[in-house]
Amino acid sequence: NAGVTQTPKFRILKIGQSMTLQCAQDMNHNYMYWYRQDPGMGLKLIYYSVGAGITDKGEVPNGYNVSRSTTEDFPLRLELAAPSQTSVYFCASRTSGGAVDTQYFGPGTRLTVL
Amino acid sequence: QKEVEQNSGPLSVPEGAIASLNCTYSDRGSQSFFWYRQYSGKSPELIMFIYSNGDKEDGRFTAQLNKASQYVSLLIRDSQPSDSATYLCAVKGTNAGKSTFGDGTTLTVKP
Protein backbone atom coordinates (compact mmCIF):
# COMPACT_ATOMS: atom_id res chain seq x y z
CA ASN A 1 0.00 0.00 0.00
CA ALA A 2 1.18 3.51 -0.82
CA GLY A 3 -0.82 4.95 2.09
CA VAL A 4 -1.62 8.65 1.65
CA THR A 5 -0.02 10.35 -1.33
CA GLN A 6 0.07 14.07 -2.10
CA THR A 7 1.09 15.97 -5.20
CA PRO A 8 2.87 18.23 -5.84
CA LYS A 9 5.58 18.24 -3.14
CA PHE A 10 6.44 21.88 -3.74
CA ARG A 11 4.76 24.73 -5.59
CA ILE A 12 5.25 28.45 -6.01
CA LEU A 13 2.19 30.48 -6.98
CA LYS A 14 1.75 34.09 -7.89
CA ILE A 15 -0.91 36.14 -6.10
CA GLY A 16 -4.28 35.55 -7.72
CA GLN A 17 -3.42 32.21 -9.33
CA SER A 18 -5.38 29.06 -8.59
CA MET A 19 -4.31 25.48 -8.12
CA THR A 20 -5.47 22.08 -6.91
CA LEU A 21 -3.57 20.04 -4.34
CA GLN A 22 -4.10 16.36 -4.92
CA CYS A 23 -4.55 13.75 -2.20
CA ALA A 24 -5.21 10.05 -2.58
CA GLN A 25 -5.32 7.10 -0.19
CA ASP A 26 -5.47 3.39 -0.90
CA MET A 27 -6.53 2.18 2.56
CA ASN A 28 -10.28 2.42 1.91
CA HIS A 29 -10.61 4.99 4.70
CA ASN A 30 -13.87 6.86 5.02
CA TYR A 31 -12.51 9.93 6.76
CA MET A 32 -10.15 12.33 5.02
CA TYR A 33 -8.74 15.67 6.17
CA TRP A 34 -6.87 18.70 4.92
CA TYR A 35 -4.66 20.62 7.34
CA ARG A 36 -2.32 23.53 6.98
CA GLN A 37 0.72 24.07 9.17
CA ASP A 38 2.34 27.46 9.42
CA PRO A 39 5.94 27.70 10.69
CA GLY A 40 6.23 26.85 14.39
CA MET A 41 2.52 26.16 14.67
CA GLY A 42 0.26 23.17 14.95
CA LEU A 43 -2.15 21.79 12.40
CA LYS A 44 -5.21 23.81 11.48
CA LEU A 45 -8.11 21.89 9.94
CA ILE A 46 -9.27 23.33 6.62
CA TYR A 47 -11.90 20.81 5.47
CA TYR A 48 -12.77 17.23 6.18
CA SER A 49 -14.91 14.48 4.70
CA VAL A 50 -16.64 11.53 6.35
CA GLY A 51 -17.27 9.73 3.08
CA ALA A 52 -17.72 10.16 -0.66
CA GLY A 53 -20.02 13.07 -1.41
CA ILE A 54 -19.87 14.49 2.15
CA THR A 55 -17.60 17.36 3.15
CA ASP A 56 -17.58 19.88 5.99
CA LYS A 57 -15.66 22.98 7.00
CA GLY A 58 -12.92 22.98 9.59
CA GLU A 59 -11.37 25.90 11.46
CA VAL A 60 -9.89 27.80 8.49
CA PRO A 61 -11.91 27.10 5.31
CA ASN A 62 -11.87 30.57 3.75
CA GLY A 63 -10.09 30.66 0.38
CA TYR A 64 -10.35 26.90 -0.14
CA ASN A 65 -12.77 24.40 -1.63
CA VAL A 66 -12.91 20.61 -1.63
CA SER A 67 -14.78 17.80 -3.30
CA ARG A 68 -15.00 14.07 -2.56
CA SER A 69 -16.37 12.17 -5.52
CA THR A 70 -14.62 8.89 -4.63
CA THR A 71 -13.45 7.22 -1.43
CA GLU A 72 -9.83 7.43 -2.60
CA ASP A 73 -9.44 11.08 -3.64
CA PHE A 74 -9.86 14.35 -1.76
CA PRO A 75 -8.51 17.32 -3.77
CA LEU A 76 -8.13 20.78 -2.23
CA ARG A 77 -8.71 23.77 -4.48
CA LEU A 78 -7.14 27.18 -3.86
CA GLU A 79 -8.83 30.04 -5.66
CA LEU A 80 -7.15 33.46 -5.97
CA ALA A 81 -4.03 32.58 -4.01
CA ALA A 82 -2.88 35.07 -1.36
CA PRO A 83 0.42 35.33 0.57
CA SER A 84 -1.47 34.28 3.72
CA GLN A 85 -1.92 30.84 2.14
CA THR A 86 1.83 30.21 2.17
CA SER A 87 2.06 27.09 4.32
CA VAL A 88 2.65 23.36 4.37
CA TYR A 89 -0.50 21.42 3.54
CA PHE A 90 -1.06 17.92 4.91
CA CYS A 91 -3.72 15.49 3.85
CA ALA A 92 -4.69 12.70 6.25
CA SER A 93 -7.09 9.79 6.37
CA ARG A 94 -8.46 7.38 8.95
CA THR A 95 -10.87 4.51 9.15
CA SER A 96 -14.29 5.05 10.70
CA GLY A 97 -14.00 2.04 12.99
CA GLY A 98 -11.34 0.06 14.75
CA ALA A 99 -9.70 0.22 18.15
CA VAL A 100 -7.21 2.95 17.34
CA ASP A 101 -8.33 6.27 15.94
CA THR A 102 -5.14 6.89 14.00
CA GLN A 103 -4.83 9.51 11.33
CA TYR A 104 -2.34 8.64 8.60
CA PHE A 105 -0.67 11.66 7.05
CA GLY A 106 0.66 12.27 3.58
CA PRO A 107 4.15 13.76 3.08
CA GLY A 108 2.82 17.28 2.63
CA THR A 109 2.82 19.98 -0.03
CA ARG A 110 4.93 23.06 0.59
CA LEU A 111 3.20 26.04 -1.02
CA THR A 112 4.63 29.52 -1.39
CA VAL A 113 2.52 32.43 -2.69
CA LEU A 114 4.50 35.42 -3.92
CA GLN B 1 -8.79 30.33 25.23
CA LYS B 2 -7.42 27.85 22.70
CA GLU B 3 -9.18 24.51 22.47
CA VAL B 4 -5.91 22.63 22.95
CA GLU B 5 -2.91 24.21 24.64
CA GLN B 6 0.57 22.79 25.03
CA ASN B 7 3.37 24.01 27.24
CA SER B 8 5.48 26.44 25.28
CA GLY B 9 8.89 25.22 24.29
CA PRO B 10 11.43 24.62 23.33
CA LEU B 11 12.20 21.94 25.89
CA SER B 12 15.76 20.74 26.26
CA VAL B 13 16.79 17.70 28.30
CA PRO B 14 20.05 15.74 28.56
CA GLU B 15 20.27 12.25 27.14
CA GLY B 16 18.90 9.68 29.56
CA ALA B 17 16.63 12.14 31.38
CA ILE B 18 12.82 12.17 31.54
CA ALA B 19 11.07 14.59 29.22
CA SER B 20 7.61 15.78 30.29
CA LEU B 21 5.19 17.26 27.78
CA ASN B 22 1.87 18.73 28.85
CA CYS B 23 -1.43 19.50 27.17
CA THR B 24 -4.73 20.97 28.38
CA TYR B 25 -8.04 21.03 26.54
CA SER B 26 -11.25 23.00 26.88
CA ASP B 27 -13.99 20.63 25.62
CA ARG B 28 -15.17 18.57 28.61
CA GLY B 29 -16.88 16.14 26.23
CA SER B 30 -13.57 15.15 24.63
CA GLN B 31 -13.22 11.42 24.27
CA SER B 32 -9.86 10.56 22.76
CA PHE B 33 -6.39 11.95 23.15
CA PHE B 34 -3.37 11.50 20.93
CA TRP B 35 0.30 12.32 20.85
CA TYR B 36 1.97 12.73 17.47
CA ARG B 37 5.66 13.13 16.83
CA GLN B 38 6.82 15.31 13.95
CA TYR B 39 10.41 15.42 12.82
CA SER B 40 11.54 18.59 11.08
CA GLY B 41 10.28 18.69 7.50
CA LYS B 42 8.26 15.49 7.93
CA SER B 43 4.61 14.65 8.50
CA PRO B 44 3.18 13.79 11.94
CA GLU B 45 3.10 10.18 13.11
CA LEU B 46 1.06 8.77 15.97
CA ILE B 47 3.08 7.55 18.96
CA MET B 48 0.49 7.25 21.74
CA PHE B 49 -3.25 7.38 22.26
CA ILE B 50 -5.27 7.25 25.46
CA TYR B 51 -9.02 7.08 26.10
CA SER B 52 -9.37 6.42 29.85
CA ASN B 53 -8.21 8.23 32.96
CA GLY B 54 -4.87 7.09 34.31
CA ASP B 55 -1.59 6.03 32.79
CA LYS B 56 -0.82 4.13 29.64
CA GLU B 57 2.68 2.86 29.00
CA ASP B 58 4.31 1.81 25.74
CA GLY B 59 8.02 1.21 25.95
CA ARG B 60 9.74 4.43 27.02
CA PHE B 61 6.55 6.44 26.53
CA THR B 62 3.81 6.99 29.14
CA ALA B 63 0.64 8.93 28.44
CA GLN B 64 -1.31 10.27 31.42
CA LEU B 65 -4.91 11.46 31.29
CA ASN B 66 -6.92 13.34 33.91
CA LYS B 67 -10.35 14.20 32.50
CA ALA B 68 -11.45 16.05 35.65
CA SER B 69 -8.53 18.46 35.24
CA GLN B 70 -8.76 18.33 31.42
CA TYR B 71 -5.12 17.49 31.24
CA VAL B 72 -3.07 14.99 29.27
CA SER B 73 0.67 14.50 29.39
CA LEU B 74 3.42 12.51 27.72
CA LEU B 75 6.49 11.28 29.57
CA ILE B 76 9.52 10.05 27.69
CA ARG B 77 11.91 8.07 29.86
CA ASP B 78 15.60 7.57 29.05
CA SER B 79 15.38 10.28 26.39
CA GLN B 80 17.50 9.75 23.30
CA PRO B 81 18.78 12.24 20.71
CA SER B 82 16.46 10.51 18.23
CA ASP B 83 13.51 11.73 20.34
CA SER B 84 14.34 15.30 19.31
CA ALA B 85 11.22 16.42 17.45
CA THR B 86 8.05 18.44 17.83
CA TYR B 87 5.31 16.68 19.79
CA LEU B 88 1.72 17.50 18.92
CA CYS B 89 -1.19 16.88 21.24
CA ALA B 90 -4.51 16.14 19.50
CA VAL B 91 -7.95 15.87 21.06
CA LYS B 92 -11.08 14.36 19.57
CA GLY B 93 -14.06 16.19 21.00
CA THR B 94 -17.78 15.79 20.76
CA ASN B 95 -17.61 15.95 16.96
CA ALA B 96 -16.33 12.46 16.29
CA GLY B 97 -15.30 13.39 12.79
CA LYS B 98 -12.40 15.62 13.66
CA SER B 99 -9.56 16.27 16.09
CA THR B 100 -8.05 19.55 17.25
CA PHE B 101 -4.28 19.90 17.46
CA GLY B 102 -2.19 21.98 19.80
CA ASP B 103 0.67 24.11 18.51
CA GLY B 104 3.26 21.54 19.57
CA THR B 105 6.24 21.46 21.88
CA THR B 106 9.71 21.13 20.39
CA LEU B 107 11.96 18.78 22.34
CA THR B 108 15.72 18.68 22.02
CA VAL B 109 17.65 15.85 23.66
CA LYS B 110 21.32 16.76 24.07
CA PRO B 111 23.94 13.97 23.99
Coordinates of C-alpha atoms in Angstrom, one line a residue:
Chain A
N1 CA 0.0 0.0 0.0
A2 CA 1.2 3.5 -0.8
G3 CA -0.8 5.0 2.1
V4 CA -1.6 8.7 1.6
T5 CA 0.0 10.4 -1.3
Q6 CA 0.1 14.1 -2.1
T7 CA 1.1 16.0 -5.2
P8 CA 2.9 18.2 -5.8
K9 CA 5.6 18.2 -3.1
F10 CA 6.4 21.9 -3.7
R11 CA 4.8 24.7 -5.6
I12 CA 5.2 28.5 -6.0
L13 CA 2.2 30.5 -7.0
K14 CA 1.7 34.1 -7.9
I15 CA -0.9 36.1 -6.1
G16 CA -4.3 35.6 -7.7
Q17 CA -3.4 32.2 -9.3
S18 CA -5.4 29.1 -8.6
M19 CA -4.3 25.5 -8.1
T20 CA -5.5 22.1 -6.9
L21 CA -3.6 20.0 -4.3
Q22 CA -4.1 16.4 -4.9
C23 CA -4.5 13.8 -2.2
A24 CA -5.2 10.1 -2.6
Q25 CA -5.3 7.1 -0.2
D26 CA -5.5 3.4 -0.9
M27 CA -6.5 2.2 2.6
N28 CA -10.3 2.4 1.9
H29 CA -10.6 5.0 4.7
N30 CA -13.9 6.9 5.0
Y31 CA -12.5 9.9 6.8
M32 CA -10.1 12.3 5.0
Y33 CA -8.7 15.7 6.2
W34 CA -6.9 18.7 4.9
Y35 CA -4.7 20.6 7.3
R36 CA -2.3 23.5 7.0
Q37 CA 0.7 24.1 9.2
D38 CA 2.3 27.5 9.4
P39 CA 5.9 27.7 10.7
G40 CA 6.2 26.9 14.4
M41 CA 2.5 26.2 14.7
G42 CA 0.3 23.2 15.0
L43 CA -2.2 21.8 12.4
K44 CA -5.2 23.8 11.5
L45 CA -8.1 21.9 9.9
I46 CA -9.3 23.3 6.6
Y47 CA -11.9 20.8 5.5
Y48 CA -12.8 17.2 6.2
S49 CA -14.9 14.5 4.7
V50 CA -16.6 11.5 6.3
G51 CA -17.3 9.7 3.1
A52 CA -17.7 10.2 -0.7
G53 CA -20.0 13.1 -1.4
I54 CA -19.9 14.5 2.2
T55 CA -17.6 17.4 3.2
D56 CA -17.6 19.9 6.0
K57 CA -15.7 23.0 7.0
G58 CA -12.9 23.0 9.6
E59 CA -11.4 25.9 11.5
V60 CA -9.9 27.8 8.5
P61 CA -11.9 27.1 5.3
N62 CA -11.9 30.6 3.7
G63 CA -10.1 30.7 0.4
Y64 CA -10.3 26.9 -0.1
N65 CA -12.8 24.4 -1.6
V66 CA -12.9 20.6 -1.6
S67 CA -14.8 17.8 -3.3
R68 CA -15.0 14.1 -2.6
S69 CA -16.4 12.2 -5.5
T70 CA -14.6 8.9 -4.6
T71 CA -13.4 7.2 -1.4
E72 CA -9.8 7.4 -2.6
D73 CA -9.4 11.1 -3.6
F74 CA -9.9 14.4 -1.8
P75 CA -8.5 17.3 -3.8
L76 CA -8.1 20.8 -2.2
R77 CA -8.7 23.8 -4.5
L78 CA -7.1 27.2 -3.9
E79 CA -8.8 30.0 -5.7
L80 CA -7.2 33.5 -6.0
A81 CA -4.0 32.6 -4.0
A82 CA -2.9 35.1 -1.4
P83 CA 0.4 35.3 0.6
S84 CA -1.5 34.3 3.7
Q85 CA -1.9 30.8 2.1
T86 CA 1.8 30.2 2.2
S87 CA 2.1 27.1 4.3
V88 CA 2.6 23.4 4.4
Y89 CA -0.5 21.4 3.5
F90 CA -1.1 17.9 4.9
C91 CA -3.7 15.5 3.8
A92 CA -4.7 12.7 6.3
S93 CA -7.1 9.8 6.4
R94 CA -8.5 7.4 9.0
T95 CA -10.9 4.5 9.2
S96 CA -14.3 5.0 10.7
G97 CA -14.0 2.0 13.0
G98 CA -11.3 0.1 14.8
A99 CA -9.7 0.2 18.1
V100 CA -7.2 3.0 17.3
D101 CA -8.3 6.3 15.9
T102 CA -5.1 6.9 14.0
Q103 CA -4.8 9.5 11.3
Y104 CA -2.3 8.6 8.6
F105 CA -0.7 11.7 7.0
G106 CA 0.7 12.3 3.6
P107 CA 4.2 13.8 3.1
G108 CA 2.8 17.3 2.6
T109 CA 2.8 20.0 0.0
R110 CA 4.9 23.1 0.6
L111 CA 3.2 26.0 -1.0
T112 CA 4.6 29.5 -1.4
V113 CA 2.5 32.4 -2.7
L114 CA 4.5 35.4 -3.9
Chain B
Q1 CA -8.8 30.3 25.2
K2 CA -7.4 27.9 22.7
E3 CA -9.2 24.5 22.5
V4 CA -5.9 22.6 23.0
E5 CA -2.9 24.2 24.6
Q6 CA 0.6 22.8 25.0
N7 CA 3.4 24.0 27.2
S8 CA 5.5 26.4 25.3
G9 CA 8.9 25.2 24.3
P10 CA 11.4 24.6 23.3
L11 CA 12.2 21.9 25.9
S12 CA 15.8 20.7 26.3
V13 CA 16.8 17.7 28.3
P14 CA 20.0 15.7 28.6
E15 CA 20.3 12.2 27.1
G16 CA 18.9 9.7 29.6
A17 CA 16.6 12.1 31.4
I18 CA 12.8 12.2 31.5
A19 CA 11.1 14.6 29.2
S20 CA 7.6 15.8 30.3
L21 CA 5.2 17.3 27.8
N22 CA 1.9 18.7 28.9
C23 CA -1.4 19.5 27.2
T24 CA -4.7 21.0 28.4
Y25 CA -8.0 21.0 26.5
S26 CA -11.2 23.0 26.9
D27 CA -14.0 20.6 25.6
R28 CA -15.2 18.6 28.6
G29 CA -16.9 16.1 26.2
S30 CA -13.6 15.1 24.6
Q31 CA -13.2 11.4 24.3
S32 CA -9.9 10.6 22.8
F33 CA -6.4 12.0 23.1
F34 CA -3.4 11.5 20.9
W35 CA 0.3 12.3 20.9
Y36 CA 2.0 12.7 17.5
R37 CA 5.7 13.1 16.8
Q38 CA 6.8 15.3 14.0
Y39 CA 10.4 15.4 12.8
S40 CA 11.5 18.6 11.1
G41 CA 10.3 18.7 7.5
K42 CA 8.3 15.5 7.9
S43 CA 4.6 14.6 8.5
P44 CA 3.2 13.8 11.9
E45 CA 3.1 10.2 13.1
L46 CA 1.1 8.8 16.0
I47 CA 3.1 7.5 19.0
M48 CA 0.5 7.3 21.7
F49 CA -3.3 7.4 22.3
I50 CA -5.3 7.3 25.5
Y51 CA -9.0 7.1 26.1
S52 CA -9.4 6.4 29.9
N53 CA -8.2 8.2 33.0
G54 CA -4.9 7.1 34.3
D55 CA -1.6 6.0 32.8
K56 CA -0.8 4.1 29.6
E57 CA 2.7 2.9 29.0
D58 CA 4.3 1.8 25.7
G59 CA 8.0 1.2 26.0
R60 CA 9.7 4.4 27.0
F61 CA 6.5 6.4 26.5
T62 CA 3.8 7.0 29.1
A63 CA 0.6 8.9 28.4
Q64 CA -1.3 10.3 31.4
L65 CA -4.9 11.5 31.3
N66 CA -6.9 13.3 33.9
K67 CA -10.3 14.2 32.5
A68 CA -11.4 16.1 35.6
S69 CA -8.5 18.5 35.2
Q70 CA -8.8 18.3 31.4
Y71 CA -5.1 17.5 31.2
V72 CA -3.1 15.0 29.3
S73 CA 0.7 14.5 29.4
L74 CA 3.4 12.5 27.7
L75 CA 6.5 11.3 29.6
I76 CA 9.5 10.1 27.7
R77 CA 11.9 8.1 29.9
D78 CA 15.6 7.6 29.0
S79 CA 15.4 10.3 26.4
Q80 CA 17.5 9.7 23.3
P81 CA 18.8 12.2 20.7
S82 CA 16.5 10.5 18.2
D83 CA 13.5 11.7 20.3
S84 CA 14.3 15.3 19.3
A85 CA 11.2 16.4 17.5
T86 CA 8.0 18.4 17.8
Y87 CA 5.3 16.7 19.8
L88 CA 1.7 17.5 18.9
C89 CA -1.2 16.9 21.2
A90 CA -4.5 16.1 19.5
V91 CA -8.0 15.9 21.1
K92 CA -11.1 14.4 19.6
G93 CA -14.1 16.2 21.0
T94 CA -17.8 15.8 20.8
N95 CA -17.6 15.9 17.0
A96 CA -16.3 12.5 16.3
G97 CA -15.3 13.4 12.8
K98 CA -12.4 15.6 13.7
S99 CA -9.6 16.3 16.1
T100 CA -8.1 19.5 17.2
F101 CA -4.3 19.9 17.5
G102 CA -2.2 22.0 19.8
D103 CA 0.7 24.1 18.5
G104 CA 3.3 21.5 19.6
T105 CA 6.2 21.5 21.9
T106 CA 9.7 21.1 20.4
L107 CA 12.0 18.8 22.3
T108 CA 15.7 18.7 22.0
V109 CA 17.7 15.9 23.7
K110 CA 21.3 16.8 24.1
P111 CA 23.9 14.0 24.0

